[in-house]
Amino acid sequence: MPINLLVPVAVGAVAIVLVMGLINMMRGGSPNTSQKLMRWRVGLQFVAIVAIVITIYVKANGG
C-alpha cells in the first residue's frame, strides 16, 4: 500500500468506528457494544498517528 494512501484509510477507519459508536449510544444500544467500539477507536487512532508520523518521516527524508 502506498504511503500516501495509508493515512486517509486510517483516518477514515477512525471516523467510521466513531460514528458507529455514537449511533449506538444515541439509539440506546448496548453499553458493551459502545465500549467495544470506543476501544477500537482508540486503537485505530494510535495506528493513524503512527501512519502520519511515518509519512512525515519518509517525506522529510526524500521518500
C-alpha positions as a printed Julia matrix, in Angstrom:
63×3 Matrix{Float64}:
   0.0    0.0    0.0
   1.5    3.35  -0.99
   2.36   5.57   1.96
   0.13   8.35   0.57
  -2.93   6.08   0.86
  -2.26   4.78   4.37
  -3.13   8.0    6.24
  -6.56   8.62   4.66
  -7.53   4.95   5.13
  -6.53   5.04   8.81
  -8.32   8.34   9.46
 -11.39   7.07   7.61
 -11.46   3.92   9.73
 -11.33   6.05  12.89
 -14.22   8.18  11.65
 -16.35   5.17  10.75
 -15.87   3.49  14.13
 -16.53   6.79  15.92
 -19.8    7.32  14.06
 -20.86   3.71  14.68
 -20.23   4.14  18.41
 -22.1    7.42  18.56
 -25.08   5.99  16.68
 -25.16   3.02  19.04
 -25.14   5.31  22.08
 -27.82   7.66  20.65
 -30.14   4.75  19.87
 -29.75   3.4   23.39
 -27.88   0.31  22.24
 -25.82  -1.99  24.38
 -23.28  -0.16  26.56
 -20.89  -3.06  25.99
 -21.03  -2.51  22.24
 -20.4    1.22  22.67
 -17.45   0.49  24.95
 -16.0   -2.0   22.46
 -16.36   0.47  19.58
 -14.7    3.25  21.56
 -11.8    0.93  22.4
 -11.45   0.13  18.71
 -11.46   3.87  18.01
  -8.58   4.45  20.41
  -6.57   1.64  18.8
  -7.26   2.95  15.31
  -6.28   6.45  16.39
  -2.93   5.05  17.51
  -2.49   3.39  14.11
  -3.45   6.65  12.35
  -0.95   8.68  14.39
   1.83   6.17  13.68
   0.96   6.29   9.96
   1.07  10.11   9.99
   4.43  10.15  11.77
   5.88   7.57   9.35
   4.57   9.56   6.38
   6.13  12.77   7.67
   9.44  10.98   8.33
   9.52   9.4    4.85
   8.61  12.67   3.1
  11.2   14.64   5.11
  13.93  12.18   4.13
  13.31  12.34   0.41
  10.9    9.4    0.11
